[in-house]
Coordinates of N, CA, C and O in Angstrom, one line a residue:
M1 N -1.1 -15.9 -5.2 CA -1.8 -15.5 -6.3 C -1.1 -15.4 -7.3 O 0.0 -14.5 -7.2
H2 N -1.1 -16.0 -8.4 CA -0.3 -15.7 -9.7 C -1.0 -15.0 -10.7 O -2.2 -14.8 -10.7
G3 N -0.4 -14.3 -11.7 CA -1.0 -13.5 -12.7 C -0.3 -12.1 -12.8 O 0.8 -12.0 -12.4
P4 N -1.1 -11.3 -13.7 CA -0.2 -10.1 -13.9 C 0.1 -9.4 -12.4 O -0.8 -9.3 -11.6
V5 N 1.0 -8.5 -12.6 CA 1.2 -7.7 -11.5 C 1.0 -6.2 -11.6 O 1.3 -5.7 -12.8
T6 N 0.4 -5.7 -10.7 CA 0.2 -4.2 -10.7 C 1.6 -3.4 -10.6 O 2.1 -3.7 -9.5
V7 N 1.9 -2.4 -11.5 CA 3.0 -1.7 -11.2 C 2.5 -0.1 -11.4 O 2.0 0.2 -12.3
L8 N 3.1 0.5 -10.4 CA 2.8 1.9 -10.3 C 4.0 2.7 -10.4 O 5.3 2.3 -9.9
P9 N 4.1 4.0 -10.8 CA 5.4 4.8 -10.8 C 5.7 5.2 -9.3 O 4.6 5.3 -8.6
S10 N 6.9 5.6 -9.2 CA 7.2 6.1 -7.8 C 6.4 7.4 -7.6 O 6.1 7.5 -6.2
S11 N 5.9 8.2 -8.3 CA 5.3 9.3 -8.2 C 3.6 9.1 -7.7 O 3.1 9.9 -7.4
A12 N 3.4 7.9 -7.8 CA 2.0 7.6 -7.5 C 1.7 7.8 -5.9 O 2.5 7.4 -5.3
P13 N 0.4 8.3 -5.9 CA 0.2 8.4 -4.5 C -0.2 7.0 -3.7 O -0.5 6.2 -4.3
L14 N 0.1 7.1 -2.4 CA -0.3 5.8 -1.7 C -1.9 5.3 -1.9 O -2.0 4.3 -2.1
S15 N -2.6 6.2 -2.1 CA -4.0 5.9 -2.5 C -4.3 5.0 -3.7 O -5.1 4.2 -3.8
A16 N -3.3 5.3 -4.6 CA -3.4 4.7 -6.0 C -2.9 3.2 -5.8 O -3.5 2.3 -6.3
A17 N -1.8 3.0 -4.8 CA -1.7 1.6 -4.5 C -2.9 0.9 -3.8 O -3.1 -0.3 -4.1
A18 N -3.4 1.7 -2.9 CA -4.6 1.0 -2.1 C -5.8 0.7 -3.1 O -6.3 -0.4 -3.0
A19 N -6.0 1.7 -4.0 CA -7.1 1.2 -5.2 C -6.6 0.2 -6.0 O -7.5 -0.8 -6.2
A20 N -5.5 0.1 -6.4 CA -5.1 -1.1 -7.1 C -5.1 -2.6 -6.5 O -5.6 -3.6 -7.1
M21 N -4.8 -2.4 -5.1 CA -5.0 -3.7 -4.2 C -6.5 -4.1 -4.2 O -6.9 -5.3 -4.3
A22 N -7.3 -3.1 -3.9 CA -8.6 -3.2 -3.7 C -9.4 -3.8 -4.9 O -10.3 -4.7 -4.9
A23 N -8.8 -3.3 -6.2 CA -9.5 -3.8 -7.5 C -9.5 -4.9 -7.7 O -10.3 -5.6 -8.3
D24 N -8.1 -5.6 -7.4 CA -7.9 -7.1 -7.9 C -7.8 -8.1 -6.8 O -7.2 -9.2 -6.9
G25 N -7.8 -7.5 -5.5 CA -7.8 -8.5 -4.3 C -6.4 -8.8 -4.2 O -6.1 -9.6 -3.1
R26 N -5.4 -8.3 -4.5 CA -3.9 -8.6 -4.2 C -3.5 -7.8 -2.9 O -4.3 -6.9 -2.6
D27 N -2.5 -8.3 -2.3 CA -2.1 -7.6 -1.2 C -0.8 -6.7 -1.4 O -0.2 -6.5 -0.2
A28 N -0.5 -6.6 -2.7 CA 0.9 -5.7 -2.7 C 1.0 -5.2 -4.1 O 0.1 -5.9 -5.1
V29 N 1.6 -4.1 -4.6 CA 2.0 -3.7 -5.8 C 3.3 -3.3 -6.0 O 4.1 -3.0 -4.9
L30 N 4.0 -3.4 -7.0 CA 5.5 -3.0 -7.4 C 5.3 -1.5 -7.7 O 4.3 -0.9 -8.2
V31 N 6.3 -0.9 -7.2 CA 6.6 0.6 -7.5 C 7.9 0.7 -8.3 O 8.8 0.1 -7.9
A32 N 7.7 1.1 -9.6 CA 8.9 1.2 -10.5 C 8.8 2.4 -11.3 O 7.8 3.0 -11.6
D33 N 10.0 2.6 -11.8 CA 10.2 3.7 -12.9 C 11.0 3.0 -14.0 O 12.2 2.5 -13.9
G34 N 10.3 2.8 -15.0 CA 10.7 2.1 -16.2 C 11.2 0.7 -15.8 O 10.3 -0.2 -15.4
D35 N 12.5 0.2 -16.0 CA 12.7 -1.3 -15.8 C 13.4 -1.2 -14.5 O 13.7 -2.3 -14.0
R36 N 13.4 -0.2 -13.7 CA 13.9 -0.3 -12.2 C 12.9 -0.2 -11.1 O 11.9 0.5 -11.1
I37 N 12.9 -1.4 -10.4 CA 11.9 -1.6 -9.3 C 12.4 -0.8 -8.2 O 13.3 -0.9 -7.8
D38 N 11.5 0.1 -7.6 CA 11.9 0.9 -6.5 C 11.5 0.2 -5.1 O 12.0 0.7 -4.2
G39 N 10.4 -0.5 -5.1 CA 10.0 -1.3 -3.9 C 8.6 -1.8 -4.2 O 8.1 -2.1 -5.3
I40 N 8.1 -2.2 -3.0 CA 6.9 -2.9 -3.0 C 6.0 -2.2 -2.0 O 6.5 -1.9 -1.0
V41 N 4.7 -2.1 -2.4 CA 3.7 -1.4 -1.3 C 2.8 -2.6 -0.8 O 2.2 -3.0 -1.9
T42 N 2.9 -2.8 0.3 CA 1.9 -4.0 0.9 C 0.7 -3.3 1.6 O 0.8 -2.2 1.8
A43 N -0.4 -4.3 1.8 CA -1.7 -3.9 2.4 C -1.2 -3.3 3.8 O -1.7 -2.4 4.6
S44 N -0.1 -3.9 4.5 CA 0.2 -3.6 5.8 C 0.8 -2.2 5.8 O 0.6 -1.5 6.9
D45 N 1.6 -1.8 4.8 CA 2.2 -0.5 4.7 C 0.9 0.6 4.6 O 1.1 1.5 5.2
V46 N -0.1 0.2 3.9 CA -1.3 1.2 3.6 C -1.9 1.3 4.9 O -2.1 2.4 5.5
V47 N -2.3 0.2 5.7 CA -2.8 0.3 7.0 C -2.0 1.0 8.0 O -2.5 1.9 8.8
G48 N -0.6 0.9 7.9 CA 0.1 1.7 8.9 C 0.2 3.0 8.7 O 0.1 3.9 9.6
V49 N 0.2 3.6 7.6 CA 0.1 5.0 7.1 C -1.2 5.5 7.5 O -1.1 6.7 8.1
V50 N -2.3 4.8 7.4 CA -3.6 5.2 7.8 C -3.5 5.4 9.3 O -4.1 6.4 9.7
A51 N -3.0 4.3 10.0 CA -3.1 4.3 11.4 C -2.3 5.6 12.0 O -2.8 6.2 13.0
R52 N -1.1 6.0 11.4 CA -0.3 7.1 11.9 C -0.9 8.3 11.7 O -1.0 9.2 12.3
R53 N -1.7 8.4 10.5 CA -2.5 9.7 10.1 C -3.5 10.0 11.1 O -3.8 11.0 11.4
A54 N -4.2 8.7 11.5 CA -5.2 8.9 12.5 C -4.8 9.4 13.9 O -5.6 9.8 14.7
G55 N -3.6 9.2 14.1 CA -3.0 9.7 15.6 C -3.1 8.4 16.5 O -3.7 7.4 16.2
P56 N -2.7 8.7 17.7 CA -2.8 7.7 18.7 C -4.2 7.3 19.1 O -5.1 8.5 19.1
A57 N -4.5 6.2 19.5 CA -5.8 5.8 19.7 C -6.2 6.5 21.3 O -5.2 6.4 22.1
T58 N -7.3 6.7 21.5 CA -7.7 7.3 22.9 C -8.0 6.1 23.7 O -9.0 5.4 23.2
P59 N -7.4 5.8 24.7 CA -7.7 4.9 25.7 C -9.2 5.1 26.3 O -9.6 6.1 26.4
R60 N -10.0 3.9 26.2 CA -11.1 3.9 26.9 C -11.2 3.7 28.4 O -10.0 3.1 28.8
P61 N -12.0 4.5 29.0 CA -12.1 4.3 30.3 C -12.3 3.1 30.9 O -13.1 2.2 30.1
A62 N -11.7 2.5 31.8 CA -12.2 1.2 32.4 C -13.4 1.0 33.1 O -13.9 2.1 33.6
G63 N -14.0 -0.1 33.0 CA -15.3 -0.2 33.6 C -16.4 -0.1 32.7 O -17.4 -0.1 32.4

């Protein structure tokens, strides 16, 4: 997808990155302070953090 890039400051919470991705359908946002790019947050990053916060999955009993 081409077009404007969403850029968030390093101090922005992960939820801001998730909201920006949801708002425009992109799967990544840039994290930057001024002209310095600090990194990229992807949809996979957001899913991974949410999964870790939820803790380990409880195994279902067989049968």
